[in-house]
Amino acid sequence: MEQSGNQVLPETQGVLLRLKTLIHAFTNAERKVAEQVIQRPHEVIYESVTELATQAGVGETSVLRFARRLGYRSYQDFKMDLARDVFSETPEPSPEGGGLHSLVAGVSERDRRVILDTDHLVDPKVLEAAIDVLASARSIHFFGVGHSGIVAKAGRYGLLRLGLRAEAADDPHFQVMAASQLTEEDVAVGLSVSGSTKDTVDSLRVAAEQGARTIAITAYAKAPIVRYAQMVLLTATREAPLESGSFTSMIAQLHVLGLIATGLARKLSHSARQAQERIGRAISPKLY
Amino acid sequence: MEQSGNQVLPETQGVLLRLKTLIHAFTNAERKVAEQVIQRPHEVIYESVTELATQAGVGETSVLRFARRLGYRSYQDFKMDLARDVFSETPEPSPEGGGLHSLVAGVSERDRRVILDTDHLVDPKVLEAAIDVLASARSIHFFGVGHSGIVAKAGRYGLLRLGLRAEAADDPHFQVMAASQLTEEDVAVGLSVSGSTKDTVDSLRVAAEQGARTIAITAYAKAPIVRYAQMVLLTATREAPLESGSFTSMIAQLHVLGLIATGLARKLSHSARQAQERIGRAISPKLY
DNA sequence: CCCCTATTGGAGGATTTCTCCACTACACGC
DNA sequence: GCGTGTAGTGGAGAAATCCTCCAATAGGGG
C-alpha cells in the first residue's frame, strides 16, 4: 500500500544515478523502461513516448507513468532532465592527440591566463587613480612604438569613443614632440611591455618634465619607464620563446586598457552614452 | 546554397554562439525568434512551438522554419541541441557588488569569455587551411579600418616576426590600391568585426577578383565580407552596450591572429627561429 | 507603378502526448 | 474453490503539439 500508490521517490541528483539506485522500486513495465533509459540515454532523449514504449516493449501509458513516478510533470520535462545528465556528464577528454586541437587549446590557455595574471598585477588603487586623472584630463596622449604603438592607437580610439580628447603617437619624433607640448592638465600614457623602449621612455620623461600626469603600462615593475611614471599599471608576461607571443602581450595590454575604458565609461556614463550615439550615427554610412 | 565555389565554410559548435554569428542570415520573423532564444535559452528549452511563437510575436510556422534553417530536422531536435548548450555552459559568475573589484572581475570575465567563445567558433579545418595558404604565400596583405585597422597592423607585425612578407593597409584608398596589385600567389586577410565595413569588403572583393587567396576574420558568418572570402574565421562578440566593448572585440581578433601565428611558427619553425633572432638583434639597440 | 520574389502566418492534417478506463493478475480471506 | 480488493497494465480516444500546405502580403527591382 505505502510502497506503490502515489509514492514519490527520493530526489537526489542525476536522473541516471537515481534510476540505477531505484531500479527495484519500479514495477515490471517501468523497469523495462528504466533499462532502456539507462542503456541508451543518448538515444532516448531524441525519442517520443511511442518510440520508447515500443523499444521497451511496454505500452505508452507505462512510459508516461514512469516519468510521473520520477516526479516530472510531463514526459518532455523528464527528457530535458535526462538531457542535462547526458550533456553535462561528458568531461570531454581531448578527442585525439596533439595536432591542431592542442594548438587552439594551448594558445587559448595562454591568452586567458595572461588576462587572469594581469588582474592580479593591476593595483586597484592605482587603477582608480588613473581613471580619475584621465576623466578630468584636458587631453590624453598615448605613447608607444612597435607593438605597443599599435596598442597606443587602440587606447586612443577607445577613449575617443567615450568622448574624450585622446591622441596617440607611434613615430619616435612626433611622439617626443607631442610630449614636449603637454601641461599639467594633460595626461601621458606610456606603453612598453619591456619598459625599456628608449623612444617611449624618453617621451614619458619629457612629458613628466613638462608637468603632465604620467601613467606607465608595462610588464616590469623595475623597468626604466617607471622612473617617470606617477602611476604604474602592470601587465603579465607570457614568454613563449618561439611561438609568437606578441599577440599575447598585446592582449594583456588591451585588457588593461579595457579596464580603464570601462571604468571611465561608468564614471562618465551620461556623456559617454552621448558620444557613443554620435559615433554610431557617424559610422553607419561606412557600412554595407 | 553558397555561391562561392569552394569556400571553406565554418563549421562551428554551440547553437547560441551560432545564432549570434548568423543573425544576418535570418528574416525578420526568424530574428525575433533568435532574440528570444538568445535572451532566455533556459526557458525556451521547456517551451513548445506555440509558446515560443507567442513569446516572439510570430506565427508557429516561423518558429519551425527557424529550426529548419539552422539545420535541424525538427523543433525537438533544435531544443535538444539548445539544451546541450544551456546545460554544459559554465555558470557565469554573478556580477554582484559595485566597486572597483567587480570592475576588474567583470571585464576580466568578459575578456576571457570572448576567447573561449572564439575557440568554439573557429573551425579547425578552416584554420589549418588558412595556415597552409599563408605559409606558402608570396606576400600577405591585411585589410581593415578603424579598430580592425589596428589589428591588421598587429597581424602584419606578427607575421613579419616569423620572416614572412606581410603588409597592412588601413587607409581606404591605399588598401584597395594594394588589393588591385595582388595575384594568385598572394593572400589577402580582411578584418572586420561587423563584416560590413565597405572599405574592407571592397578591398577583399578586389583581391578576390585578382585571383588572390582571401581570408575573412569577422564576427558574423553571413556578413557581406564572407562573399569574397575563401576561408572564414569567426570571432565571438560580446555586446556590452555602454561599456567600451571595442577592446574585447580586438582581443578576440588578436586571439585568432595568435592562433594563426602560432600555427605558422610551428610549421616554419626553422626559418621562424632565424627570423626571430635577426629581429631580436635589430631591436636591441632601441632599448635601454 | 507594376511585377516578381521572398516572407509570413493561418488552416487543418499528422503526430505525439496525455487521460481515462477496462482488463488482467495476483493475494488474501472465507 | 470462489469472491473481493488492489496493483499493474495497455488501449481508446481526447488534447496538445508539431508540421505541411498554401494564400495573403510585404518588399525590392525594374
XYZ file of C-alpha atoms (C1' of nucleotides) in Angstrom:
636
model
C 0.000 0.000 0.000
C 2.526 2.563 1.039
C 5.197 1.391 -1.283
C 3.394 1.876 -4.553
C 0.317 4.019 -4.950
C 1.426 7.562 -5.379
C 4.669 7.442 -3.539
C 7.167 9.979 -4.730
C 10.668 8.710 -4.889
C 13.534 10.462 -3.158
C 15.149 13.242 -5.084
C 18.878 13.010 -5.455
C 20.994 14.413 -8.218
C 21.129 12.993 -11.679
C 18.327 11.067 -13.272
C 20.579 8.262 -14.367
C 22.064 7.679 -10.951
C 18.639 7.841 -9.476
C 17.330 5.284 -11.929
C 20.055 2.836 -11.083
C 19.577 3.048 -7.362
C 15.828 2.882 -7.626
C 15.608 0.090 -10.123
C 13.926 -2.086 -7.530
C 11.236 0.398 -6.770
C 9.757 0.028 -10.215
C 7.076 -2.288 -11.450
C 7.831 -4.716 -14.221
C 6.859 -2.459 -17.082
C 8.537 0.562 -15.560
C 11.715 -1.368 -15.039
C 11.823 -2.212 -18.730
C 11.588 1.490 -19.468
C 14.268 2.281 -16.927
C 16.579 -0.251 -18.510
C 16.170 1.358 -21.889
C 16.921 4.744 -20.427
C 19.994 3.519 -18.596
C 21.315 1.568 -21.549
C 20.966 4.203 -24.190
C 20.205 7.596 -22.688
C 21.795 9.386 -25.633
C 19.195 7.947 -27.969
C 16.263 8.110 -25.618
C 16.426 11.866 -25.374
C 15.530 12.044 -29.052
C 12.689 9.512 -28.859
C 8.970 10.054 -28.435
C 6.792 8.282 -25.883
C 5.623 5.868 -28.539
C 9.134 5.040 -29.676
C 10.425 4.471 -26.197
C 7.377 2.359 -25.340
C 7.964 0.198 -28.393
C 11.663 -0.152 -27.649
C 10.917 -1.177 -24.105
C 8.099 -3.465 -25.172
C 5.517 -1.774 -22.986
C 2.525 0.442 -23.511
C 2.780 4.186 -23.865
C 0.978 4.648 -20.642
C 3.680 2.881 -18.723
C 6.263 5.248 -20.094
C 4.173 8.180 -19.007
C 3.664 6.709 -15.570
C 7.366 6.061 -15.362
C 8.108 9.733 -15.898
C 5.448 10.786 -13.421
C 6.696 8.383 -10.826
C 10.072 10.082 -11.007
C 8.344 13.314 -10.173
C 8.154 15.011 -13.568
C 5.141 16.861 -14.752
C 5.451 15.619 -18.312
C 7.463 13.321 -20.489
C 9.130 16.371 -22.029
C 10.282 17.523 -18.619
C 11.762 14.134 -17.935
C 13.619 14.178 -21.246
C 15.052 17.600 -20.523
C 16.375 16.484 -17.192
C 17.817 13.394 -18.785
C 19.418 15.624 -21.388
C 21.052 17.648 -18.639
C 22.598 14.444 -17.358
C 23.713 13.261 -20.739
C 25.203 16.550 -21.787
C 26.916 17.581 -18.603
C 28.405 14.161 -17.957
C 30.883 14.427 -20.832
C 34.018 15.879 -19.262
C 35.389 15.945 -22.799
C 38.723 14.185 -22.643
C 40.564 15.680 -25.584
C 39.419 13.681 -28.613
C 42.682 12.759 -30.194
C 46.340 13.546 -29.983
C 48.114 16.853 -30.422
C 47.762 18.443 -33.800
C 45.544 21.369 -34.367
C 43.248 20.850 -31.437
C 46.072 21.343 -29.000
C 47.127 24.413 -30.925
C 43.826 26.102 -30.185
C 43.753 24.786 -26.633
C 47.306 25.898 -25.965
C 47.010 29.397 -27.337
C 43.640 29.827 -25.676
C 45.014 28.768 -22.324
C 47.895 31.152 -22.723
C 45.727 34.089 -23.740
C 43.234 33.546 -20.943
C 45.969 33.048 -18.428
C 47.642 36.316 -19.249
C 44.378 38.094 -18.533
C 43.967 36.402 -15.165
C 47.553 37.092 -14.224
C 47.192 40.708 -15.219
C 44.157 41.023 -12.965
C 46.354 40.194 -10.015
C 49.132 42.536 -11.042
C 46.923 45.558 -11.519
C 46.662 47.506 -8.297
C 43.027 48.573 -7.839
C 44.037 51.786 -6.119
C 46.344 52.750 -8.950
C 43.674 51.830 -11.450
C 41.171 54.022 -9.691
C 43.612 56.891 -9.506
C 44.385 56.558 -13.200
C 40.713 56.585 -14.083
C 40.149 59.709 -12.008
C 43.046 61.506 -13.596
C 42.005 60.518 -17.104
C 38.400 61.514 -16.544
C 39.371 65.094 -15.787
C 42.235 65.494 -18.226
C 42.179 68.108 -20.923
C 43.843 65.735 -23.346
C 45.314 62.254 -23.170
C 48.377 61.151 -25.098
C 49.343 57.554 -25.683
C 52.971 56.781 -26.439
C 54.357 53.544 -27.765
C 56.349 52.114 -30.624
C 56.246 48.772 -32.337
C 53.572 46.542 -30.905
C 52.933 48.991 -28.133
C 52.435 51.658 -30.752
C 49.559 49.656 -32.105
C 48.056 49.306 -28.672
C 48.540 53.041 -28.132
C 46.289 53.688 -31.099
C 43.739 51.265 -29.754
C 43.792 53.165 -26.472
C 43.270 56.385 -28.298
C 40.258 55.090 -30.226
C 38.803 53.603 -27.096
C 38.865 56.910 -25.286
C 37.650 58.812 -28.321
C 34.593 56.601 -28.233
C 33.928 57.896 -24.754
C 34.056 61.477 -25.941
C 37.494 62.223 -24.511
C 40.252 64.024 -26.287
C 42.872 61.434 -26.987
C 45.955 61.287 -29.162
C 48.432 58.596 -29.998
C 51.882 58.824 -31.499
C 53.971 55.921 -32.631
C 56.552 57.843 -34.584
C 59.526 58.440 -32.261
C 59.977 62.040 -33.330
C 56.364 63.100 -33.278
C 55.979 61.289 -30.012
C 58.584 63.281 -28.196
C 57.466 66.463 -29.935
C 53.949 65.920 -28.689
C 55.249 65.168 -25.212
C 57.104 68.480 -25.129
C 53.847 70.365 -25.583
C 51.977 68.872 -22.645
C 50.986 70.708 -19.464
C 49.745 69.793 -16.001
C 46.259 69.462 -17.416
C 47.296 66.668 -19.743
C 47.930 63.010 -19.174
C 50.599 60.923 -20.871
C 50.249 57.151 -21.035
C 53.413 55.285 -21.903
C 53.048 51.749 -23.219
C 56.001 49.423 -23.329
C 55.992 45.755 -22.459
C 59.705 45.723 -21.728
C 59.523 49.131 -20.110
C 62.856 49.829 -21.738
C 61.921 51.181 -25.139
C 64.072 54.277 -25.493
C 61.647 56.353 -27.500
C 58.730 55.683 -25.211
C 60.740 56.196 -22.042
C 62.095 59.463 -23.390
C 58.643 60.671 -24.301
C 57.285 59.906 -20.880
C 60.283 61.621 -19.295
C 59.714 64.744 -21.354
C 56.018 64.684 -20.537
C 56.799 64.408 -16.843
C 59.276 67.285 -17.060
C 56.519 69.382 -18.593
C 54.425 68.681 -15.554
C 51.959 66.347 -17.204
C 50.448 63.439 -15.290
C 52.107 60.225 -16.375
C 50.896 56.641 -16.440
C 53.024 53.676 -17.470
C 51.693 50.330 -18.645
C 54.487 47.801 -18.624
C 55.296 44.243 -17.646
C 58.290 45.020 -15.440
C 57.857 46.903 -12.199
C 61.510 47.989 -12.138
C 61.915 48.947 -15.765
C 63.336 52.357 -16.713
C 59.945 53.679 -17.725
C 58.539 53.590 -14.201
C 61.006 56.271 -13.112
C 58.921 58.798 -14.960
C 55.510 57.429 -14.189
C 53.319 58.627 -11.346
C 51.079 55.631 -11.801
C 52.172 52.200 -12.936
C 49.846 49.520 -14.228
C 51.455 46.135 -14.683
C 50.644 43.599 -17.360
C 51.515 39.938 -17.146
C 54.055 38.433 -19.489
C 53.808 35.106 -21.118
C 57.106 34.299 -22.661
C 56.670 31.648 -25.246
C 60.099 31.597 -26.813
C 59.357 30.579 -30.346
C 55.626 30.775 -30.542
C 54.727 34.265 -31.447
C 53.870 35.630 -28.044
C 53.485 39.178 -29.194
C 49.751 38.824 -29.574
C 49.512 37.622 -26.041
C 51.331 40.661 -24.720
C 49.052 42.872 -26.718
C 46.039 41.111 -25.297
C 47.310 41.862 -21.807
C 47.792 45.499 -22.675
C 44.389 45.740 -24.305
C 42.864 44.143 -21.254
C 44.302 46.875 -19.053
C 43.036 49.497 -21.473
C 39.664 47.785 -21.303
C 39.690 48.097 -17.543
C 40.445 51.788 -17.807
C 37.878 52.406 -20.509
C 35.142 50.533 -18.711
C 35.882 52.389 -15.502
C 35.771 55.664 -17.389
C 32.554 54.685 -19.133
C 30.894 54.133 -15.767
C 32.174 57.371 -14.380
C 31.132 59.362 -17.414
C 28.090 57.301 -18.221
C 25.986 60.179 -19.427
C 28.433 61.893 -21.736
C 29.869 58.552 -22.780
C 26.492 57.395 -23.947
C 26.032 60.517 -25.977
C 29.441 60.100 -27.523
C 28.633 56.519 -28.417
C 25.465 57.587 -30.157
C 27.203 60.308 -32.127
C 29.850 57.856 -33.200
C 27.290 55.238 -34.136
C 25.496 57.678 -36.401
C 28.743 58.870 -37.940
C 29.987 55.395 -38.731
C 26.844 53.783 -40.099
C 27.246 55.158 -43.661
C 30.583 53.390 -43.802
C 28.843 50.031 -43.558
C 27.072 47.967 -46.150
C 23.228 27.319 -51.475
C 26.511 29.096 -51.081
C 27.595 30.741 -54.280
C 31.317 30.926 -53.870
C 32.668 27.814 -55.481
C 34.846 26.012 -52.987
C 34.579 28.261 -49.994
C 35.729 26.604 -46.832
C 32.669 27.069 -44.684
C 32.992 27.498 -40.982
C 31.530 24.636 -39.050
C 31.008 25.904 -35.589
C 29.823 24.499 -32.322
C 27.197 25.735 -29.964
C 23.755 26.829 -31.047
C 23.846 30.031 -29.068
C 27.161 31.172 -30.481
C 25.999 30.189 -33.915
C 22.822 32.186 -33.558
C 24.793 35.324 -32.868
C 27.072 34.902 -35.827
C 24.196 34.061 -38.140
C 21.955 36.902 -37.124
C 22.239 38.355 -40.634
C 21.047 35.180 -42.283
C 17.637 35.430 -40.667
C 14.472 37.057 -41.874
C 12.621 39.463 -39.657
C 10.368 36.902 -38.055
C 13.188 34.461 -37.592
C 15.332 37.110 -35.977
C 12.632 37.723 -33.397
C 12.742 34.056 -32.569
C 16.530 34.125 -32.417
C 16.412 37.015 -29.987
C 14.089 35.127 -27.687
C 16.363 32.127 -27.777
C 19.461 34.193 -27.076
C 17.821 36.175 -24.303
C 16.256 33.329 -22.384
C 17.563 29.977 -23.546
C 16.929 28.415 -20.155
C 13.219 28.964 -20.500
C 12.945 28.258 -24.192
C 14.057 24.665 -23.800
C 10.880 23.988 -21.855
C 8.579 25.768 -24.279
C 6.516 24.374 -27.126
C 6.458 25.769 -30.617
C 3.256 27.600 -29.844
C 4.613 29.174 -26.682
C 7.828 30.323 -28.279
C 5.921 31.695 -31.247
C 3.678 33.706 -28.951
C 6.620 34.992 -26.942
C 8.391 36.099 -30.077
C 5.242 37.554 -31.569
C 5.393 35.479 -34.738
C 3.482 32.572 -36.210
C 4.237 28.993 -35.309
C 5.389 28.380 -38.818
C 8.179 30.879 -38.453
C 9.488 29.077 -35.399
C 9.512 25.803 -37.302
C 11.266 27.414 -40.244
C 13.786 28.921 -37.862
C 14.708 25.493 -36.540
C 14.890 24.057 -40.028
C 17.075 26.875 -41.271
C 19.576 26.064 -38.577
C 19.731 22.584 -39.988
C 17.576 20.649 -37.552
C 15.111 18.049 -38.656
C 12.538 19.045 -36.084
C 11.837 21.551 -33.391
C 12.548 18.874 -30.801
C 15.983 18.320 -32.255
C 16.698 22.008 -32.060
C 15.599 22.135 -28.442
C 17.831 19.220 -27.536
C 20.840 20.913 -29.058
C 19.972 24.108 -27.270
C 19.680 22.119 -24.069
C 23.176 20.797 -24.606
C 24.404 24.374 -24.761
C 22.463 25.508 -21.761
C 23.445 22.594 -19.581
C 27.110 22.447 -20.457
C 27.615 26.177 -20.146
C 29.834 27.182 -17.281
C 27.778 29.231 -14.873
C 28.573 32.855 -15.288
C 29.849 34.352 -12.051
C 27.297 36.719 -10.666
C 28.080 40.377 -11.288
C 27.388 41.195 -7.678
C 28.525 44.248 -5.817
C 29.559 47.576 -7.201
C 33.034 48.811 -6.511
C 36.254 48.537 -8.329
C 36.786 44.867 -7.668
C 33.761 43.995 -9.713
C 35.061 46.241 -12.438
C 38.172 44.120 -12.794
C 36.234 40.905 -12.321
C 33.610 41.891 -14.852
C 35.955 42.999 -17.575
C 38.201 40.027 -16.955
C 35.312 37.626 -17.213
C 34.203 39.258 -20.414
C 37.658 39.226 -21.983
C 38.330 35.619 -21.067
C 34.910 34.553 -22.192
C 35.324 36.074 -25.622
C 38.452 33.986 -26.066
C 36.691 30.781 -25.071
C 33.744 31.511 -27.297
C 36.037 32.285 -30.178
C 37.715 28.926 -29.715
C 34.387 27.276 -30.403
C 33.629 29.434 -33.391
C 36.925 28.901 -35.150
C 36.714 25.868 -37.376
C 39.940 23.866 -37.042
C 39.808 22.797 -40.663
C 39.499 26.362 -41.857
C 42.263 27.412 -39.520
C 44.514 24.728 -40.867
C 43.720 25.669 -44.445
C 44.444 29.311 -43.677
C 47.770 28.458 -42.089
C 48.773 26.354 -45.080
C 47.880 29.060 -47.516
C 49.679 31.726 -45.535
C 52.802 29.632 -45.124
C 53.293 29.378 -48.857
C 52.150 32.844 -49.859
C 54.461 35.222 -51.648
C 53.042 38.114 -49.689
C 50.254 38.617 -47.194
C 48.088 41.707 -47.012
C 45.951 42.657 -44.048
C 42.984 44.942 -44.645
C 40.956 46.728 -42.014
C 39.857 50.171 -40.972
C 39.143 51.644 -37.564
C 39.723 49.175 -34.777
C 40.233 46.409 -37.283
C 42.859 48.549 -38.965
C 44.828 48.470 -35.757
C 44.513 44.741 -35.552
C 45.550 44.487 -39.196
C 48.822 46.148 -38.281
C 49.282 43.795 -35.385
C 48.774 40.914 -37.762
C 51.347 42.316 -40.086
C 53.956 42.693 -37.371
C 53.205 39.238 -36.077
C 53.898 37.665 -39.435
C 56.923 39.829 -40.069
C 58.391 38.379 -36.911
C 58.074 34.987 -38.494
C 60.025 36.105 -41.521
C 57.023 36.355 -43.817
C 56.332 39.177 -46.179
C 53.357 40.959 -44.693
C 51.706 44.281 -45.363
C 48.846 46.117 -43.734
C 46.774 48.966 -45.018
C 44.245 50.917 -43.046
C 43.819 53.803 -45.425
C 40.794 53.065 -47.609
C 42.475 54.207 -50.802
C 45.820 52.535 -50.280
C 44.001 49.457 -49.182
C 42.088 48.975 -52.391
C 45.107 50.044 -54.419
C 47.175 47.375 -52.767
C 44.417 44.852 -53.323
C 44.369 45.592 -57.026
C 48.010 44.563 -57.333
C 47.662 41.106 -55.855
C 47.970 37.828 -57.739
C 47.190 34.174 -57.125
C 50.394 33.907 -55.155
C 49.260 36.441 -52.600
C 46.883 36.200 -49.686
C 44.505 38.916 -48.539
C 43.187 38.884 -44.984
C 40.137 41.075 -44.387
C 39.401 42.078 -40.813
C 36.017 43.465 -39.874
C 34.051 42.657 -36.765
C 30.769 43.625 -38.364
C 31.806 42.138 -41.667
C 30.062 45.053 -43.302
C 32.774 47.705 -43.455
C 32.573 48.988 -47.009
C 36.249 49.712 -47.498
C 37.377 46.365 -46.201
C 34.737 44.425 -48.094
C 35.651 46.232 -51.302
C 39.322 45.518 -50.816
C 38.697 41.845 -50.276
C 36.445 41.754 -53.316
C 39.107 43.353 -55.479
C 41.700 40.979 -54.112
C 39.465 38.011 -54.891
C 38.873 39.334 -58.407
C 42.616 39.493 -58.888
C 42.775 35.819 -58.049
C 44.370 36.209 -54.645
C 43.517 33.844 -51.826
C 41.180 35.543 -49.396
C 40.584 35.065 -45.692
C 37.967 36.913 -43.672
C 38.022 37.379 -39.917
C 34.630 38.558 -38.756
C 32.006 38.007 -36.096
C 29.089 37.345 -38.432
C 29.001 34.281 -40.609
C 26.610 35.811 -43.096
C 28.068 39.288 -43.335
C 28.826 40.779 -46.735
C 32.530 40.181 -46.393
C 32.231 36.403 -46.435
C 31.013 36.532 -50.034
C 34.533 37.290 -51.107
C 36.354 35.065 -48.661
C 37.503 31.571 -49.450
C 38.155 30.992 -45.772
C 36.178 32.464 -42.914
C 37.379 32.593 -39.331
C 34.773 33.703 -36.833
C 35.350 35.722 -33.705
C 32.920 35.890 -30.813
C 31.080 39.058 -29.978
C 30.475 40.374 -26.541
C 27.878 43.029 -26.789
C 28.317 45.362 -23.875
C 26.118 48.310 -24.761
C 27.727 51.125 -22.870
C 30.916 49.634 -21.584
C 33.535 50.067 -24.197
C 33.410 46.653 -25.786
C 35.791 47.539 -28.547
C 38.790 46.240 -26.650
C 37.037 42.968 -26.176
C 36.426 42.616 -29.896
C 40.046 43.408 -30.577
C 41.129 40.787 -28.088
C 39.052 38.232 -29.957
C 40.638 39.249 -33.235
C 44.125 39.183 -31.767
C 43.434 35.780 -30.348
C 42.610 34.458 -33.814
C 45.748 36.069 -35.186
C 47.630 34.414 -32.344
C 46.234 31.059 -33.409
C 47.372 31.656 -36.954
C 50.789 32.930 -35.963
C 51.443 30.091 -33.571
C 50.383 27.577 -36.169
C 52.677 29.224 -38.680
C 55.526 29.324 -36.199
C 55.251 25.579 -35.742
C 55.083 24.936 -39.416
C 58.021 27.173 -40.207
C 59.894 26.540 -37.009
C 63.340 26.682 -38.550
C 63.040 29.846 -40.597
C 60.840 31.418 -37.951
C 63.522 30.961 -35.338
C 66.088 32.591 -37.580
C 63.766 35.491 -38.217
C 63.211 35.928 -34.506
C 66.921 36.080 -33.882
C 67.515 38.626 -36.613
C 64.718 40.745 -35.227
C 65.979 40.440 -31.681
C 69.435 41.691 -32.726
C 67.923 44.510 -34.747
C 65.709 45.758 -31.974
C 68.057 45.575 -29.016
C 69.757 48.939 -29.665
C 66.346 50.532 -29.321
C 66.153 49.503 -25.689
C 67.711 50.987 -22.604
C 3.714 51.947 -60.695
C 3.831 47.110 -61.643
C 5.678 42.699 -61.386
C 8.165 39.233 -59.154
C 10.075 37.056 -55.375
C 10.598 36.392 -50.529
C 8.406 36.308 -46.316
C 4.775 35.330 -43.348
C 1.047 33.175 -40.681
C -3.373 30.582 -40.742
C -5.961 26.357 -41.665
C -6.046 21.979 -40.993
C -3.757 17.371 -41.153
C -0.338 14.307 -38.895
C 1.854 13.090 -34.965
C 2.675 12.966 -30.225
C 1.341 13.363 -25.539
C -1.828 12.510 -22.100
C -6.257 10.953 -19.584
C -9.440 7.703 -18.672
C -10.867 3.311 -18.040
C -11.353 -1.578 -18.769
C -8.916 -5.637 -18.216
C -5.564 -8.970 -16.045
C -3.051 -10.967 -12.425
C -2.365 -11.977 -8.018
C -3.057 -12.032 -2.945
C -5.937 -12.927 0.697
C -9.869 -14.267 3.389
C -13.664 -17.117 3.682
C -12.730 -23.178 -4.799
C -14.546 -18.687 -5.023
C -15.347 -13.882 -4.282
C -13.122 -9.476 -3.416
C -9.761 -5.946 -3.428
C -5.757 -3.877 -5.251
C -1.706 -3.086 -8.061
C -0.284 -3.204 -12.698
C -1.017 -2.696 -17.478
C -2.138 -1.078 -22.083
C -5.748 0.507 -25.462
C -9.074 4.058 -26.984
C -9.638 8.377 -27.839
C -9.222 13.350 -26.329
C -5.987 17.106 -26.042
C -1.939 19.173 -27.223
C 1.689 19.731 -30.149
C 4.141 19.658 -34.322
C 4.208 20.165 -39.075
C 2.702 20.905 -44.216
C 0.497 23.399 -47.482
C -0.968 27.474 -49.348
C -2.927 32.049 -49.777
C -2.028 36.736 -48.470
C 1.192 40.294 -48.161
C 5.385 42.922 -47.979
C 9.343 44.492 -50.129
C 12.631 45.228 -53.785
C 13.957 45.966 -58.615
C 12.829 47.478 -62.998
